[in-house]
Amino acid sequence: MVVTICIGSSCHLKGSREIVHTLETLIKEYKVEDQVQLTGSFCMGECVKGVCVKVDDKSYSLNPDNTREFFMQEVLECLPRED
Ligand code: FES
């Protein structure tokens, strides 16, 4: 799964760096480094809503406060289980 985070200037001001950091930490915490790839992107044209994050082709608007919830619901839940 590829998670793309906008690092354009508007999203940067809304905390994209903090979101990247939170996601990196969560990925390590749940040991899904092999399954989740984080990548950055320049402005995706949806700056108005919040920090623009895409999971494959679906986009979300995040802020630092809902990043953990997003990770649980949209990333972790969607990964194929190994057990
Ligand atoms: S700066 Fe992030 S979508 Fe525009």
PDB file of C-alpha atoms and ligand atoms in Angstrom:
ATOM      1  CA  MET A   1       0.000   0.000   0.000  1.00  0.00           C
ATOM      2  CA  VAL A   2       1.286   3.439  -0.846  1.00  0.00           C
ATOM      3  CA  VAL A   3       0.417   6.418   1.322  1.00  0.00           C
ATOM      4  CA  THR A   4       1.185   9.747  -0.296  1.00  0.00           C
ATOM      5  CA  ILE A   5       1.349  12.855   1.823  1.00  0.00           C
ATOM      6  CA  CYS A   6       1.228  16.308   0.361  1.00  0.00           C
ATOM      7  CA  ILE A   7       4.221  18.375   1.303  1.00  0.00           C
ATOM      8  CA  GLY A   8       3.131  21.423  -0.668  1.00  0.00           C
ATOM      9  CA  SER A   9       3.383  24.729   1.157  1.00  0.00           C
ATOM     10  CA  SER A  10      -0.241  24.991   2.224  1.00  0.00           C
ATOM     11  CA  CYS A  11      -0.315  21.478   3.622  1.00  0.00           C
ATOM     12  CA  HIS A  12       3.049  22.052   5.208  1.00  0.00           C
ATOM     13  CA  LEU A  13       1.562  24.934   7.169  1.00  0.00           C
ATOM     14  CA  LYS A  14      -1.255  22.714   8.325  1.00  0.00           C
ATOM     15  CA  GLY A  15       1.148  20.195   9.767  1.00  0.00           C
ATOM     16  CA  SER A  16       2.083  17.745   7.047  1.00  0.00           C
ATOM     17  CA  ARG A  17       5.487  17.261   8.606  1.00  0.00           C
ATOM     18  CA  GLU A  18       3.944  16.256  11.887  1.00  0.00           C
ATOM     19  CA  ILE A  19       1.612  13.874  10.069  1.00  0.00           C
ATOM     20  CA  VAL A  20       4.520  12.225   8.259  1.00  0.00           C
ATOM     21  CA  HIS A  21       6.273  11.822  11.558  1.00  0.00           C
ATOM     22  CA  THR A  22       3.195  10.318  13.227  1.00  0.00           C
ATOM     23  CA  LEU A  23       2.675   7.894  10.370  1.00  0.00           C
ATOM     24  CA  GLU A  24       6.316   6.827  10.427  1.00  0.00           C
ATOM     25  CA  THR A  25       6.036   6.134  14.127  1.00  0.00           C
ATOM     26  CA  LEU A  26       2.804   4.174  13.736  1.00  0.00           C
ATOM     27  CA  ILE A  27       4.217   2.110  10.878  1.00  0.00           C
ATOM     28  CA  LYS A  28       7.125   1.104  13.088  1.00  0.00           C
ATOM     29  CA  GLU A  29       4.905   0.538  16.091  1.00  0.00           C
ATOM     30  CA  TYR A  30       2.734  -1.920  14.174  1.00  0.00           C
ATOM     31  CA  LYS A  31       5.667  -3.367  12.241  1.00  0.00           C
ATOM     32  CA  VAL A  32       4.134  -2.852   8.841  1.00  0.00           C
ATOM     33  CA  GLU A  33       7.211  -1.339   7.223  1.00  0.00           C
ATOM     34  CA  ASP A  34       7.105  -4.004   4.522  1.00  0.00           C
ATOM     35  CA  GLN A  35       3.517  -3.299   3.653  1.00  0.00           C
ATOM     36  CA  VAL A  36       3.141   0.433   3.856  1.00  0.00           C
ATOM     37  CA  GLN A  37       5.219   2.793   1.826  1.00  0.00           C
ATOM     38  CA  LEU A  38       5.181   6.484   2.629  1.00  0.00           C
ATOM     39  CA  THR A  39       5.855   8.978  -0.066  1.00  0.00           C
ATOM     40  CA  GLY A  40       5.553  12.714  -0.495  1.00  0.00           C
ATOM     41  CA  SER A  41       3.955  14.713  -3.231  1.00  0.00           C
ATOM     42  CA  PHE A  42       3.680  18.354  -4.128  1.00  0.00           C
ATOM     43  CA  CYS A  43       0.352  20.153  -4.080  1.00  0.00           C
ATOM     44  CA  MET A  44      -2.485  17.856  -5.068  1.00  0.00           C
ATOM     45  CA  GLY A  45      -4.900  20.752  -5.483  1.00  0.00           C
ATOM     46  CA  GLU A  46      -6.972  20.079  -2.395  1.00  0.00           C
ATOM     47  CA  CYS A  47      -5.288  22.351   0.095  1.00  0.00           C
ATOM     48  CA  VAL A  48      -8.513  23.919   1.319  1.00  0.00           C
ATOM     49  CA  LYS A  49      -9.583  20.953   3.367  1.00  0.00           C
ATOM     50  CA  GLY A  50      -6.543  20.008   5.390  1.00  0.00           C
ATOM     51  CA  VAL A  51      -3.407  18.075   4.739  1.00  0.00           C
ATOM     52  CA  CYS A  52      -4.038  16.032   1.647  1.00  0.00           C
ATOM     53  CA  VAL A  53      -3.125  12.364   1.996  1.00  0.00           C
ATOM     54  CA  LYS A  54      -3.753   9.651  -0.541  1.00  0.00           C
ATOM     55  CA  VAL A  55      -3.985   5.936   0.011  1.00  0.00           C
ATOM     56  CA  ASP A  56      -3.505   4.417  -3.392  1.00  0.00           C
ATOM     57  CA  ASP A  57      -6.043   6.528  -5.323  1.00  0.00           C
ATOM     58  CA  LYS A  58      -8.353   7.584  -2.543  1.00  0.00           C
ATOM     59  CA  SER A  59      -7.773  10.964  -0.955  1.00  0.00           C
ATOM     60  CA  TYR A  60      -8.284  12.100   2.616  1.00  0.00           C
ATOM     61  CA  SER A  61      -7.913  15.361   4.459  1.00  0.00           C
ATOM     62  CA  LEU A  62      -5.989  14.966   7.649  1.00  0.00           C
ATOM     63  CA  ASN A  63      -4.808  17.067  10.503  1.00  0.00           C
ATOM     64  CA  PRO A  64      -2.305  16.064  13.149  1.00  0.00           C
ATOM     65  CA  ASP A  65      -5.135  15.176  15.546  1.00  0.00           C
ATOM     66  CA  ASN A  66      -6.888  12.611  13.401  1.00  0.00           C
ATOM     67  CA  THR A  67      -3.823  10.953  11.903  1.00  0.00           C
ATOM     68  CA  ARG A  68      -3.796   8.034  14.319  1.00  0.00           C
ATOM     69  CA  GLU A  69      -7.468   7.333  13.696  1.00  0.00           C
ATOM     70  CA  PHE A  70      -6.883   7.511   9.958  1.00  0.00           C
ATOM     71  CA  PHE A  71      -4.007   5.073  10.236  1.00  0.00           C
ATOM     72  CA  MET A  72      -6.075   2.579  12.198  1.00  0.00           C
ATOM     73  CA  GLN A  73      -9.096   2.721   9.950  1.00  0.00           C
ATOM     74  CA  GLU A  74      -7.749   3.302   6.511  1.00  0.00           C
ATOM     75  CA  VAL A  75      -4.290   1.787   6.618  1.00  0.00           C
ATOM     76  CA  LEU A  76      -4.029  -0.938   9.223  1.00  0.00           C
ATOM     77  CA  GLU A  77      -7.546  -2.279   8.681  1.00  0.00           C
ATOM     78  CA  CYS A  78      -6.973  -2.554   4.962  1.00  0.00           C
ATOM     79  CA  LEU A  79      -3.764  -4.504   5.065  1.00  0.00           C
ATOM     80  CA  PRO A  80      -3.900  -8.192   4.292  1.00  0.00           C
ATOM     81  CA  ARG A  81      -3.555 -10.091   7.517  1.00  0.00           C
ATOM     82  CA  GLU A  82      -0.717 -12.472   7.975  1.00  0.00           C
ATOM     83  CA  ASP A  83      -2.299 -14.837  10.450  1.00  0.00           C
TER      84      ASP A  83
HETATM   85  S1  FES B   1      -0.488  22.110  -0.727  1.00  0.00           S
HETATM   86 FE1  FES B   1      -1.300  20.138  -0.271  1.00  0.00          FE
HETATM   87  S2  FES B   1      -2.943  19.824  -1.620  1.00  0.00           S
HETATM   88 FE2  FES B   1      -2.148  21.782  -2.060  1.00  0.00          FE
END
